């Protein structure tokens, strides 16, 4: 009998197929004592297993490229964390086996972070995955992971670690559903990059029986269990109509009455550029530069290496706009040579621009490299700082850009509520704003973006978040400057219309989302988008905001 479940849709498209569950997690190793003379051997086994897992994660990242590479390299650094390894050694020294020491050390680390309210506590899937891979290697059992299957299927998991999501085969994995996660989790971002329909934060997903046929609508978040022939036909027809609409929509982003809304791509490095160009991106709205720095956590990449990587991206968009975010280190992206090791809460500590201002040589080298990379190219280079809190931050960044001889527009990311509320003040120092809605939601609602239990507060449709977007856009308009959105909110076609109605001047997203947003924007006038935005802001919940906007745009 057909039943309907609802989670959070995070990647567009419809998938219909049989359920296959993620491989069983590694069992807890037995707690048995070893003789003192075996301690050194066990410590060696632990170190070898850690290094092997880290190397495997880096290799997977190199194979996947782009955003996935940065995520997996960060996970490899987590595996090699010196404090964790010191704890493992201590546990072995008092009699634990290598596998039990790893298991207990990770459990202790996880509990410690959760108790301290640290940002990394939200990286549960990442942390557990690293532990499971190390323990599996030590026990000599198969790695937990994506099931083997010759037939296409829909993957069900409690959560998906980046190492699994990054290398999903779209020809076999029709879509995936998870119990945990949120709309801005690593897995959600990578699912959009892959173009795989996905739904997260679905309670009870693990109870779906192996082999059950389900239909996954990654746009609405609906899961239809044992869908009827009529429902299948309806979903397939809707998917075909959507595909035809995408094919018919080409060219620059604009509303039906010609109001231009440039559609840009979020990229993590040169590997992401081909997909962005193929999708018709009008430029890059967020070039994450962390991928270069994650190659070696102990030192910053040379100026020459940075110039080479930046130029590859800049050359791909002649006459286009490329917005580069300088290094955003700290919190979930710690770097040994930059990030303080003893912060009680890195998400609220020295991260982003604060880190760079503490290490002006690293910022100077990056800005100089960007200046050299842009020399002689007909590209519109814009450079922005992450985690700007106020005018003092904005001025410090603009001064650093000028001192490095950078001939580009300087901008500030709005990720902290204070920056939105005082946007007009910040715009006295910089030339544009870019809203990072993922972090802005996190800091507005005190809701970690990786924790499924608070996913409703991470929903970019939250009226309070829309209010902050509106305040920022209004400030930019008053100053005659631009205000874009580069967070995951821009990848939702309906929300893209609302953002346009709020006064946002450009939208940047994963390449796979660009055709959906372009086609949807082209259906409505600017006035309709403005009415939808007003209706959404007049509500009290994310669901009400979404429903109100949809009602306006559908003419109800």
PDB file of C-alpha atoms in Angstrom, residues 12 17 37 49 74 90 175 189 221 278 312 316 346 364 370 391 423 430 466 478 484 522 541 545:
ATOM      1  CA  UNK A  12      16.590  18.041  -7.464  1.00  0.00           C
ATOM      2  CA  UNK A  17      13.986   2.085  -7.480  1.00  0.00           C
ATOM      3  CA  UNK A  37      55.717  -6.029  25.708  1.00  0.00           C
ATOM      4  CA  UNK A  49      46.181   1.887   9.858  1.00  0.00           C
ATOM      5  CA  UNK A  74      39.900  17.683   5.574  1.00  0.00           C
ATOM      6  CA  UNK A  90      48.290   6.263  25.763  1.00  0.00           C
ATOM      7  CA  UNK A 175      19.194   8.633  -5.418  1.00  0.00           C
ATOM      8  CA  UNK A 189      26.338  19.734  -1.193  1.00  0.00           C
ATOM      9  CA  UNK A 221      11.548  15.970   0.082  1.00  0.00           C
ATOM     10  CA  UNK A 278      28.644  23.330 -19.532  1.00  0.00           C
ATOM     11  CA  UNK A 312      43.097  28.146 -14.571  1.00  0.00           C
ATOM     12  CA  UNK A 316      37.697  29.765 -18.148  1.00  0.00           C
ATOM     13  CA  UNK A 346      36.266  27.411  17.034  1.00  0.00           C
ATOM     14  CA  UNK A 364      49.371  39.036   1.540  1.00  0.00           C
ATOM     15  CA  UNK A 370      45.426  36.634  -7.251  1.00  0.00           C
ATOM     16  CA  UNK A 391      33.210  47.908   9.385  1.00  0.00           C
ATOM     17  CA  UNK A 423      25.522  46.174   6.007  1.00  0.00           C
ATOM     18  CA  UNK A 430      33.893  47.509   0.308  1.00  0.00           C
ATOM     19  CA  UNK A 466      14.774  36.160   4.679  1.00  0.00           C
ATOM     20  CA  UNK A 478      20.847  52.333  -1.110  1.00  0.00           C
ATOM     21  CA  UNK A 484      24.619  38.372  -4.264  1.00  0.00           C
ATOM     22  CA  UNK A 522      12.196  32.751 -16.654  1.00  0.00           C
ATOM     23  CA  UNK A 541       7.680  29.350   9.715  1.00  0.00           C
ATOM     24  CA  UNK A 545       6.949  30.875   3.818  1.00  0.00           C
TER      25      UNK A 545
END
